[in-house]
Coordinates of C-alpha atoms in Angstrom, one line a residue:
X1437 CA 0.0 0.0 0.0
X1438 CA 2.8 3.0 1.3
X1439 CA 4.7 1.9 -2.3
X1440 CA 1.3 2.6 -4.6
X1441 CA 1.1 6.2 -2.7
X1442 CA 5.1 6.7 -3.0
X1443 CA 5.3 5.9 -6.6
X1444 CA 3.2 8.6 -7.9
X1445 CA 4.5 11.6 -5.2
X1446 CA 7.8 10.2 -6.9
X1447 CA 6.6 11.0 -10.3
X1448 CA 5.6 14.1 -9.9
X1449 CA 8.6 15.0 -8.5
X1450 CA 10.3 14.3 -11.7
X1451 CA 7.5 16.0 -13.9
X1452 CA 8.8 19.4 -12.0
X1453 CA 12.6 18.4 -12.4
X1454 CA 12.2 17.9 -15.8
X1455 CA 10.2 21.3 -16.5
X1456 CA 12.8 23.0 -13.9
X1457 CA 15.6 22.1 -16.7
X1458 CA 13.9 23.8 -19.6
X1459 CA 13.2 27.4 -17.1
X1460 CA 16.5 27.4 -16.2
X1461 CA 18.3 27.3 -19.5
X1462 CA 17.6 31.3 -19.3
X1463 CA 19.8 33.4 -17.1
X1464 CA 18.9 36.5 -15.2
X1465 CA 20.5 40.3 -16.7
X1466 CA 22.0 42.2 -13.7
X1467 CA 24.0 44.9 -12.9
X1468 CA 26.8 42.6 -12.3
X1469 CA 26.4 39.8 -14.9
X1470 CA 28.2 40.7 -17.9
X1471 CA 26.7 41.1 -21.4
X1472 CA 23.9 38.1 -22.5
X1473 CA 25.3 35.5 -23.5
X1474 CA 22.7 35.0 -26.6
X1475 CA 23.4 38.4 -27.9
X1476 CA 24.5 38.7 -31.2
X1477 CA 25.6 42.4 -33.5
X1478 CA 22.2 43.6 -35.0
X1479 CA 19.9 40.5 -33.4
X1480 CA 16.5 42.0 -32.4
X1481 CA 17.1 44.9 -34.6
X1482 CA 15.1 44.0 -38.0
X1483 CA 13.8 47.7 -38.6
X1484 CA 14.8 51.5 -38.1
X1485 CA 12.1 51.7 -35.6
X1486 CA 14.2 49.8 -33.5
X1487 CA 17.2 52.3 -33.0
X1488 CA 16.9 56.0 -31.9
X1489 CA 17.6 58.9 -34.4
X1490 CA 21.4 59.1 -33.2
X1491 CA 22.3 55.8 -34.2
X1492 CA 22.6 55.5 -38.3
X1493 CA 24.0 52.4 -40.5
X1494 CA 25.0 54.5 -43.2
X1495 CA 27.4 58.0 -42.7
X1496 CA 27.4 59.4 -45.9
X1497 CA 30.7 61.3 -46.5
X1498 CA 31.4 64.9 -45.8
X1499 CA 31.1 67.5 -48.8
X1500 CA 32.9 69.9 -47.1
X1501 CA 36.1 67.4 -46.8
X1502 CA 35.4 65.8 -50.1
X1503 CA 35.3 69.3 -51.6
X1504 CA 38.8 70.4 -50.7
X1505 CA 42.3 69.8 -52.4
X1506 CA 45.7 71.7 -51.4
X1507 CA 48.1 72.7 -54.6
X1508 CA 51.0 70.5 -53.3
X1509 CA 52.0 66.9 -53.8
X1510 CA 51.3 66.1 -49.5
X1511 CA 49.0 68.1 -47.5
X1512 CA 48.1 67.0 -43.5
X1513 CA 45.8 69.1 -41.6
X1514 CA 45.6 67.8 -37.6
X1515 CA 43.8 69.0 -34.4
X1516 CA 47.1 68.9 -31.9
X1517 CA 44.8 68.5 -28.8
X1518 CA 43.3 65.4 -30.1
X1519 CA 44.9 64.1 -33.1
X1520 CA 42.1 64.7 -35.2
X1521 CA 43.1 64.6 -38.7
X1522 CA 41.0 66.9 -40.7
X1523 CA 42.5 66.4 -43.7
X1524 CA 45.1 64.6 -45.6
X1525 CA 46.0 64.4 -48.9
X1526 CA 49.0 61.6 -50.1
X1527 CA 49.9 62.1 -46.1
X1528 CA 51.7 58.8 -46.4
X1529 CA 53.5 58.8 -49.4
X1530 CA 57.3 59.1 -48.7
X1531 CA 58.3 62.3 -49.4
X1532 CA 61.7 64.3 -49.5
X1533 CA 61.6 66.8 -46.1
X1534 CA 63.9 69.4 -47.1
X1535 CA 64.9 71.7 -44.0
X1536 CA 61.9 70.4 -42.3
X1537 CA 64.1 67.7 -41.1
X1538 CA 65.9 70.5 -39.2
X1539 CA 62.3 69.7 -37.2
X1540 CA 64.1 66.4 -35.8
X1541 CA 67.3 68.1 -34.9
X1542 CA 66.1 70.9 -32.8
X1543 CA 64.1 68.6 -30.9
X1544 CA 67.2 66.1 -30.0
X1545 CA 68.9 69.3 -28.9
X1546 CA 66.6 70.3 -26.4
X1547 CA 66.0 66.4 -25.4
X1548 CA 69.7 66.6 -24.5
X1549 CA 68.9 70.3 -23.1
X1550 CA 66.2 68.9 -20.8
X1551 CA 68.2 66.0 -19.7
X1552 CA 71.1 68.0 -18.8
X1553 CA 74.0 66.7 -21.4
X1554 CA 73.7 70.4 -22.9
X1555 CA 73.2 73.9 -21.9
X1556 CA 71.5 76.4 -23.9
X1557 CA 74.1 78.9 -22.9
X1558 CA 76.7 76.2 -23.2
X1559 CA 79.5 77.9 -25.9
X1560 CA 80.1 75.2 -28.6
X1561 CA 83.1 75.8 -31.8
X1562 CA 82.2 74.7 -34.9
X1563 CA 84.7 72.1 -36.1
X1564 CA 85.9 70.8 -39.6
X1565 CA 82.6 68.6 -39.9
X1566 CA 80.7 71.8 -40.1
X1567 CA 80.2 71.9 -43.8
X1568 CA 80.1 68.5 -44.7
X1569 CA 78.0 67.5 -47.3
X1570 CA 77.0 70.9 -47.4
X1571 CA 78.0 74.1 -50.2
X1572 CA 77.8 78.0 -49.8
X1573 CA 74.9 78.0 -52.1
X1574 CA 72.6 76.3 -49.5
X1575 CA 70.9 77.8 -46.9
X1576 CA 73.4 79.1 -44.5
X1577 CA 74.7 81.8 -41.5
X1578 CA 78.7 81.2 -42.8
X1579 CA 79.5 79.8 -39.6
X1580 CA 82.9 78.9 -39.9
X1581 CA 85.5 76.3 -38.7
X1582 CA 86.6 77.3 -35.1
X1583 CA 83.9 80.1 -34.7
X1584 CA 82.2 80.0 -31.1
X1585 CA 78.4 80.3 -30.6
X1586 CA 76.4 79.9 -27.9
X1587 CA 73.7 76.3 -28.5
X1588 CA 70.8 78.8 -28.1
X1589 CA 72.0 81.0 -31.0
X1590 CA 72.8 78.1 -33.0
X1591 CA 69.3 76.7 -32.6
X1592 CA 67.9 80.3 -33.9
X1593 CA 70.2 79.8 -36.8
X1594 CA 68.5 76.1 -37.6
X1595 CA 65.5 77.4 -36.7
X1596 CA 64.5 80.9 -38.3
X1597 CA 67.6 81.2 -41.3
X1598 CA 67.8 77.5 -41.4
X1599 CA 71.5 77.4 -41.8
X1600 CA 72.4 74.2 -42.8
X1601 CA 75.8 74.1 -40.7
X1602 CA 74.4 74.8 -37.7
X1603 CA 72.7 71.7 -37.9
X1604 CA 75.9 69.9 -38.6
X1605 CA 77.6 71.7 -35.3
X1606 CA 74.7 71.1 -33.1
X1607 CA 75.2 67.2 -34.0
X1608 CA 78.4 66.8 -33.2
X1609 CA 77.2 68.9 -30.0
X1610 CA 74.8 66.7 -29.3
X1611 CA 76.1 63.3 -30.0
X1612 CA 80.3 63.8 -30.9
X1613 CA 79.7 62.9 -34.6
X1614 CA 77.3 63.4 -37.5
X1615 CA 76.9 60.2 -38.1
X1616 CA 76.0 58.7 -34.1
X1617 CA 73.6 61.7 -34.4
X1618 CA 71.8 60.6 -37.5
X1619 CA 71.3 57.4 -35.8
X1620 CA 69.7 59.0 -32.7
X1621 CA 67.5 60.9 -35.2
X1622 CA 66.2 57.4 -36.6
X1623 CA 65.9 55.9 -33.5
X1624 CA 64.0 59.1 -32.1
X1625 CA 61.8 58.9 -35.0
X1626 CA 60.8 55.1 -34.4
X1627 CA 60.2 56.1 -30.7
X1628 CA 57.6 58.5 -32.0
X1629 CA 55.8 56.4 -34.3
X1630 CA 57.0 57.5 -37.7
X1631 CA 56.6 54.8 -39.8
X1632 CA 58.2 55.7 -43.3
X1633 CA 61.0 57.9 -42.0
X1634 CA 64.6 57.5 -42.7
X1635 CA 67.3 60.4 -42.4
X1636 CA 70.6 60.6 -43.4
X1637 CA 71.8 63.8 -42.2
X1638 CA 70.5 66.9 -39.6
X1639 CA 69.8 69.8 -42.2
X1640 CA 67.7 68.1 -45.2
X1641 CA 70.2 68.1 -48.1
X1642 CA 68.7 65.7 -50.7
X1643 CA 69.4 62.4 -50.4
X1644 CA 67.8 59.1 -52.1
X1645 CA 67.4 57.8 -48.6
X1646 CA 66.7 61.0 -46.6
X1647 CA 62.6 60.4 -46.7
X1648 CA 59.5 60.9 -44.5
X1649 CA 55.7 61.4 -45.1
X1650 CA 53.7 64.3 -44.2
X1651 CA 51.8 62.0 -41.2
X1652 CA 55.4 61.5 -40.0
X1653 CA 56.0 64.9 -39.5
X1654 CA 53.1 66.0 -37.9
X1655 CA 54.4 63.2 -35.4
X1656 CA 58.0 65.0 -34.8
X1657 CA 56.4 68.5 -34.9
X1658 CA 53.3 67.3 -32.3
X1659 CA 56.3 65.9 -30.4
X1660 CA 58.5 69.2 -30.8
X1661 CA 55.7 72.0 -30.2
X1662 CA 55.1 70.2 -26.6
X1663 CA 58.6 71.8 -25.5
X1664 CA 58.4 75.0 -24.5
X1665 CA 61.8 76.6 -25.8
X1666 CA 61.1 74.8 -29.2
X1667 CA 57.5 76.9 -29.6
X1668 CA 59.3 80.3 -28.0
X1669 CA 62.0 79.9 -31.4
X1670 CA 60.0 78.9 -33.6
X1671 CA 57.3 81.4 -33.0
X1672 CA 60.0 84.5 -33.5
X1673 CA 60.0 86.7 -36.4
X1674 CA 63.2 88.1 -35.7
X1675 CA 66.5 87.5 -33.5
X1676 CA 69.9 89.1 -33.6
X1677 CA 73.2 86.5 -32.6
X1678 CA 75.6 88.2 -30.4
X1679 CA 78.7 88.9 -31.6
X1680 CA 81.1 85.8 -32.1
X1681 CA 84.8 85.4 -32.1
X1682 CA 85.0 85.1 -35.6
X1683 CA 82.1 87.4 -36.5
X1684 CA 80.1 90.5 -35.3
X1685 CA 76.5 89.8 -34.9
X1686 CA 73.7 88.4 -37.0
X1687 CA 70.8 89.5 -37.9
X1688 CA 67.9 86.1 -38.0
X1689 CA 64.4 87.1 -40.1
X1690 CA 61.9 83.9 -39.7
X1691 CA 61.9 82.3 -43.3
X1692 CA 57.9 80.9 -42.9
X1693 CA 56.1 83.8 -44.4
X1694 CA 53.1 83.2 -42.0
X1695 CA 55.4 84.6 -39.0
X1696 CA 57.4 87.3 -40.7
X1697 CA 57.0 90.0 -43.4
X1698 CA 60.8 90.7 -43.6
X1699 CA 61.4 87.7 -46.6
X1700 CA 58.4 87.3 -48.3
X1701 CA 55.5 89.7 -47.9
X1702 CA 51.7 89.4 -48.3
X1703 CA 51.5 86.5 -46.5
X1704 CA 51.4 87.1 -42.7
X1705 CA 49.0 84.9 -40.7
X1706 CA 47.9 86.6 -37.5
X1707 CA 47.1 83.5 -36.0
X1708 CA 50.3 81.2 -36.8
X1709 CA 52.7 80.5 -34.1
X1710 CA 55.4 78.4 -35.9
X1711 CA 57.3 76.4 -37.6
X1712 CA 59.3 75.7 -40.2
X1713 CA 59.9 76.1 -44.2
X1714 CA 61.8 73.7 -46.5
X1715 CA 62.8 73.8 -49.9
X1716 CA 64.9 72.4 -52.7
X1717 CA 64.7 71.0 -55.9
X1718 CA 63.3 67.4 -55.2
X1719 CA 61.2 68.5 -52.5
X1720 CA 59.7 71.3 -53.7
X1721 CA 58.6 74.3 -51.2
X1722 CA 57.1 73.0 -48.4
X1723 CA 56.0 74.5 -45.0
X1724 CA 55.5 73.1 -41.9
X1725 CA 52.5 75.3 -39.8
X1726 CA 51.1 76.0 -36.6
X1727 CA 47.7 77.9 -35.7
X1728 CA 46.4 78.9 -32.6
X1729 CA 42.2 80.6 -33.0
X1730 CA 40.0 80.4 -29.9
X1731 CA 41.7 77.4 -28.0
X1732 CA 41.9 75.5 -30.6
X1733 CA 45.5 74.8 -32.0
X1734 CA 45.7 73.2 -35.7
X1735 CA 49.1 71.8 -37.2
X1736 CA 49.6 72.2 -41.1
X1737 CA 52.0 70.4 -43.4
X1738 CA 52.0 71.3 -46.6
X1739 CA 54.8 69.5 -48.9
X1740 CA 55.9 69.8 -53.1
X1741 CA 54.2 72.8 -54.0
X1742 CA 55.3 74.0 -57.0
X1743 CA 55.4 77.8 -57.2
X1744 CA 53.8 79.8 -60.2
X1745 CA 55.6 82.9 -61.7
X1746 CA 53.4 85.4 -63.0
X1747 CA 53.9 87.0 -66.1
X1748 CA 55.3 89.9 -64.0
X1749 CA 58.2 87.7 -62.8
X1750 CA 55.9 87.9 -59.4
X1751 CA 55.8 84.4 -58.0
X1752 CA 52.8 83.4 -55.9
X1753 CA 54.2 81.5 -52.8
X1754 CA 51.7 78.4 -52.8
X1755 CA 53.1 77.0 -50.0
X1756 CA 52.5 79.9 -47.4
X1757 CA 48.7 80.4 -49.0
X1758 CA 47.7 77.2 -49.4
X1759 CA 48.6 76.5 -45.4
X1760 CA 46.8 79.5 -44.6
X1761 CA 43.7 79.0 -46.9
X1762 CA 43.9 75.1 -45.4
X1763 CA 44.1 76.8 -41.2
X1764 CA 41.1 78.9 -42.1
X1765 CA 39.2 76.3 -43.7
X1766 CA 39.9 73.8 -40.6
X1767 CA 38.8 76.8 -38.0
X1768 CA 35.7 77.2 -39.9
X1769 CA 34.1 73.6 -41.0
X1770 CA 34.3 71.7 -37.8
X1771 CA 33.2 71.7 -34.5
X1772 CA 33.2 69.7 -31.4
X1773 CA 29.9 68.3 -30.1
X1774 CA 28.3 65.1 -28.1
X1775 CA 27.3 62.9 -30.8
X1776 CA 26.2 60.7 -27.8
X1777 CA 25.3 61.2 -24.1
X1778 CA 24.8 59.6 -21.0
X1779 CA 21.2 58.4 -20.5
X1780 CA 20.2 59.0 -23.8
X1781 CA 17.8 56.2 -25.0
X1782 CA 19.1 53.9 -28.0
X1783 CA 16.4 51.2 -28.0
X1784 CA 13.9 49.1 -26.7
X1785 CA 14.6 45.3 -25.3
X1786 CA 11.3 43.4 -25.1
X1787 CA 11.2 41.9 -21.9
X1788 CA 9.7 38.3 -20.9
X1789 CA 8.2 37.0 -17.6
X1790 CA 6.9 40.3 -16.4
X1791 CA 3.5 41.7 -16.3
X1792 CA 4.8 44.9 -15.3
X1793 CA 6.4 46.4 -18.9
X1794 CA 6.8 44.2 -22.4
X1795 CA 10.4 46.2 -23.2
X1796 CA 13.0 48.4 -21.3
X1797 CA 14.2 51.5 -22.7
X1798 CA 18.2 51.1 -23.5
X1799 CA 19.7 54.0 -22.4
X1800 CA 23.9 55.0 -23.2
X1801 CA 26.1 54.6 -20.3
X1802 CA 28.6 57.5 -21.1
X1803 CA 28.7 60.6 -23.1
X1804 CA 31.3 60.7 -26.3
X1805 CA 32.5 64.0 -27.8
X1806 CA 33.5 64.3 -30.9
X1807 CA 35.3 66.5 -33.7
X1808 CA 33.2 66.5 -37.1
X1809 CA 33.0 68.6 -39.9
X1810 CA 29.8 70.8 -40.0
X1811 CA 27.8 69.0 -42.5
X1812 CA 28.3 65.7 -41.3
X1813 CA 25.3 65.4 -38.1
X1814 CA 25.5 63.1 -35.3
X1815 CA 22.4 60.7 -37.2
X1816 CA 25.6 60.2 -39.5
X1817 CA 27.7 58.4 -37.4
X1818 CA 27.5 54.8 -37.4
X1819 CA 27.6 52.8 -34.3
X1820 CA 27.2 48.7 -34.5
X1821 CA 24.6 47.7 -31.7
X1822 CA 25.1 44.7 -29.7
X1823 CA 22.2 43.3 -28.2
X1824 CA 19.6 40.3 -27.4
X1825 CA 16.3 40.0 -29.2
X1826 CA 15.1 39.9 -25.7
X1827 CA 15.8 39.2 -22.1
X1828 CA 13.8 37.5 -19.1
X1829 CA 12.7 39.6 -15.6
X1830 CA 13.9 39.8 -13.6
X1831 CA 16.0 43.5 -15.1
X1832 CA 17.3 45.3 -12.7
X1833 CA 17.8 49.0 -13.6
X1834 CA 21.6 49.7 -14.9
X1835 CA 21.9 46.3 -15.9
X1836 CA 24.2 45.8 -18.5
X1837 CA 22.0 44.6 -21.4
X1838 CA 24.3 45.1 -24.7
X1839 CA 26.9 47.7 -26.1
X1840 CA 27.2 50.4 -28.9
X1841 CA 30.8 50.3 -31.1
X1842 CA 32.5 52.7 -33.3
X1843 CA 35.9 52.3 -34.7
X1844 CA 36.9 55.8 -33.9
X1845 CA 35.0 56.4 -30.6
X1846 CA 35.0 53.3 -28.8
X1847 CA 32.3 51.1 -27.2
X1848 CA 29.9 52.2 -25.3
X1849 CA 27.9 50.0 -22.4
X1850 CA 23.9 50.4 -22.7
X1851 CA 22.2 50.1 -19.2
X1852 CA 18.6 49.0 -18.9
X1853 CA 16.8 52.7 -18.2
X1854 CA 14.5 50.8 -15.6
X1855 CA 13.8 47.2 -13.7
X1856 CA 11.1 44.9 -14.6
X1857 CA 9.8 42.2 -11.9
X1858 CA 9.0 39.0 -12.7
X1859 CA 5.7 37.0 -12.8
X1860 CA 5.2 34.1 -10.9
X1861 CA 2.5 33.4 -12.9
X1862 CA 4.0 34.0 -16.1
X1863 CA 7.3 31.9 -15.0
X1864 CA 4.6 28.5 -14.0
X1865 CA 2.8 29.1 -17.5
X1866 CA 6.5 28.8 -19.1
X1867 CA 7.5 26.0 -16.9
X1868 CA 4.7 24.3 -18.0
X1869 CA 5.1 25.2 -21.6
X1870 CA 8.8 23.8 -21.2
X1871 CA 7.0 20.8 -19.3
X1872 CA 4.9 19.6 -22.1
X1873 CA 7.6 19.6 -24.7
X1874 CA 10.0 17.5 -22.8
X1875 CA 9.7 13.4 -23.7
X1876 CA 10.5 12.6 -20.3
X1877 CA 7.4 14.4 -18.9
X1878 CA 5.6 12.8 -21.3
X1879 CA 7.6 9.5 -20.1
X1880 CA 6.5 10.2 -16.3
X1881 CA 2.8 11.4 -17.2
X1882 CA 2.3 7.9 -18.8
X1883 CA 3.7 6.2 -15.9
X1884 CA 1.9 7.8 -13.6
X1885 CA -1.3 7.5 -15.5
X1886 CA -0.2 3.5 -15.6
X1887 CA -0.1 3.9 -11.7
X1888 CA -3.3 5.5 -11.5
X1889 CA -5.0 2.8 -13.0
X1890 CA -3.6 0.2 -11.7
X1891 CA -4.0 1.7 -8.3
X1892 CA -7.6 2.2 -9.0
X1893 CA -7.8 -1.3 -10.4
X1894 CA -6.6 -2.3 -7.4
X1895 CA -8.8 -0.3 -5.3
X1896 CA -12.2 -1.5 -7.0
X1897 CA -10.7 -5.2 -6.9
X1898 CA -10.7 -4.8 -3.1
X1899 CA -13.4 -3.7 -3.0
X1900 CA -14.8 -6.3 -4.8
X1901 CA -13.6 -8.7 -2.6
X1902 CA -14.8 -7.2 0.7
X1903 CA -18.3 -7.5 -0.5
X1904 CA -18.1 -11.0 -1.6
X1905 CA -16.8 -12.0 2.1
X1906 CA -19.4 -9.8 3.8
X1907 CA -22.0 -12.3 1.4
X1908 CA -20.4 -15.2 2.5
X1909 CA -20.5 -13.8 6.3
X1910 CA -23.9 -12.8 5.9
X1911 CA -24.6 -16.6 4.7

């Protein structure tokens, strides 16, 4: 008798187990679980409908960047304070730097200057290497063997007349030989990033294997402009070097047209600060340039232009227009806004087991800024959602529920904007929908029927014979 009543409180303890497997196959989102696992990029996102107005799958390019082109063979216009490249035009195509190498050697200068190997009032004398590789036809402040100069006038001489030799002295300063120097450049340049840069010597004489790209410079110019003695020379139109003892003193114009009037006129920028020309035959005239407009600093390098001459004999100095036509443009067509921020909603998660809401609102966990030109709107930029079709109650809000990726900005965690309990009710009706499909409920349910009957088989067959003893009692 106990093992017909145990057998069927035993079956119907398996009936729950085997419906318990199927509810449990679905894990709870919370604040500290990490991202669903059945989530997959795009899944539950079939229509527009389903993402807000700041999310797009399709940024169309910008006119105003598609629009422009600089009259030189490499053009690179950057943001400094954020790297933003604005424009770029064959910015890494190796390229001859001409005296914008001189860039690379005023900078290991004041690396040695900062670490204490040199002074800047330190007295250097220009030895026999002074003039190697070098002729009095190229750029030059006839600094001569055995003449003494402070390193401080010597770096206005690389700097603003970009003598040639005092590139060649400072080296030797720097580093006891031309050569060990040009390796330190190289090696400087690799620590920086530069990626297609090779020099051969500290002035910019051509060279077959004296190359850079216009992205490589910006690096050793970013790199440059964050030392403060480097910006102060750079950003003077006009020094005089004291007296020497092998020459009276010198008078130093700045040779980038967008600083000073005194060698070529008509092009004065008011709001340049630096840096540096180059030019020679295989490079053409290039100008590296720096603009500071309502806290925003811009970095311009402009490489190969190729100068017209009018039929006046005038020439029009492209590459001191050009940079300023490119600064002005880059002042004027972009701005710096929130394409994205915090708690802004980016969709809706429908929501199972709750009687409470059918979705959650997905809402952004952080706010990204960004630098865009002025026809491009924030519906333009494209972010790749990741997140489930759905997910079960209980939500907690500022669950993690999925993320929001762009290449350039990162990925972005989207919370659940609010909770959602869960139904008891809803959770038996889907244990029991679970239940029915499974063969061993199915397996137990006949079993137990099986017991039923035979236990009420069993029952009337008693019964039966009770009443046919109480006849034969009664007889």
């Amino acid at each position: 008798m106990k093992k017909h009543r145990i057998l069927p409180i035993f079956l119907v303890v398996l009936l729950c187990l085997c419906a318990q497997v199927n509810a449990a196959a679905q894990p709870d989102i919370s604040t500290d679980t990490p991202l669903y696992a059945a989530a997959k990029a795009g899944e539950g996102f079939s229509d527009a409908s389903a993402v807000s107005d700041n999310v797009s799958t399709d940024a169309p390019a910008s006119a105003l960047v598609a629009s422009m082109s600089a009259a030189a063979n490499a053009a690179l216009l950057v943001d400094m304070d954020t790297d933003y490249i604005m424009y770029a035009q064959n910015a890494f195509e190796r390229i001859y730097p001409a005296s914008i190498t001189k860039v690379m050697t005023a900078l290991l200068v004041l690396d040695a200057v900062d670490d204490g190997t040199l002074a800047l009032d330190d007295v250097v004398t220009a030895g026999e290497t002074a003039w190697d590789g070098l002729d009095y036809t190229s750029s030059n402040q006839n600094i001569r063997a055995d003449e003494q100069m402070r390193v401080e006038d010597l770096l206005y001489c690389l700097m603003l007349a970009s003598a040639n030799e005092a590139g060649n002295i400072l080296a030797v300063a720097v580093s006891g030989s031309i050569a060990a120097f040009v390796e330190q450049m190289n090696l400087r340049a690799a620590e920086l990033g530069c990626a297609d840069t090779h020099f051969t010597n500290p002035h910019g004489m051509p060279d077959s294997d004296h190359y850079t790209t216009a992205h490589d410079i910006y690096l050793m110019a970013k790199a440059a402009m964050q030392n403060a003695e480097f910006r102060k020379i750079v950003g003077t139109a006009e020094y005089t070097v004291s007296a020497t003892n092998l020459s009276g003193s010198r008078y130093l114009c700045n040779t980038n047209g967008l600083i000073s009037e005194k060698k070529y006129s008509g092009y004065l920028y008011e709001y340049c600060t630096g840096i540096k020309t180059g030019s020679t035959t295989a490079a053409g005239y290039c100008l590296l340039s720096s603009a500071e407009k309502d806290g925003q600093t811009l970095l311009c390098v402009m490489m190969g232009c190729e100068n017209p001459v009018a039929a006046d004999g005038s020439v029009s100095m492209l590459q001191f227009s050009e940079s300023a036509r490119l600064l002005d443009w880059g002042f004027s067509s972009f701005s710096t806004r929130e394409i994205l921020r915090a708690g802004e909603s980016v969709a809706e998660v429908a929501v199972t087991l709750s009687r409470a809401c059918e979705s959650v609102s997905v809402i952004a966990e952080r706010t990204v800024t960004a630098q865009l030109p002025n026809d491009v709107s924030d519906a333009d930029i494209v972010w790749t959602i990741d997140l489930p079709a759905s997910v079960e109650a209980p939500v907690e809000a500022g669950a993690v529920l999925g993320t929001m990726e762009n290449p350039e900005y990162g990925t972005v965690r989207l919370l659940a904007a609010s909770g959602a309990e869960r139904s008891s009710l809803l959770v038996f009706q889907q244990w029991l929908k679970g239940a029915v499909h499974s063969a061993w409920f199915w397996i137990a349910a006949i079993l137990l029927l099986v017991c039923i009957l035979l236990s009420a088989s069993g029952s009337a067959a008693r019964r039966r014979r009770r009443r046919r003893n109480a006849c034969r009692g009664r007889h």
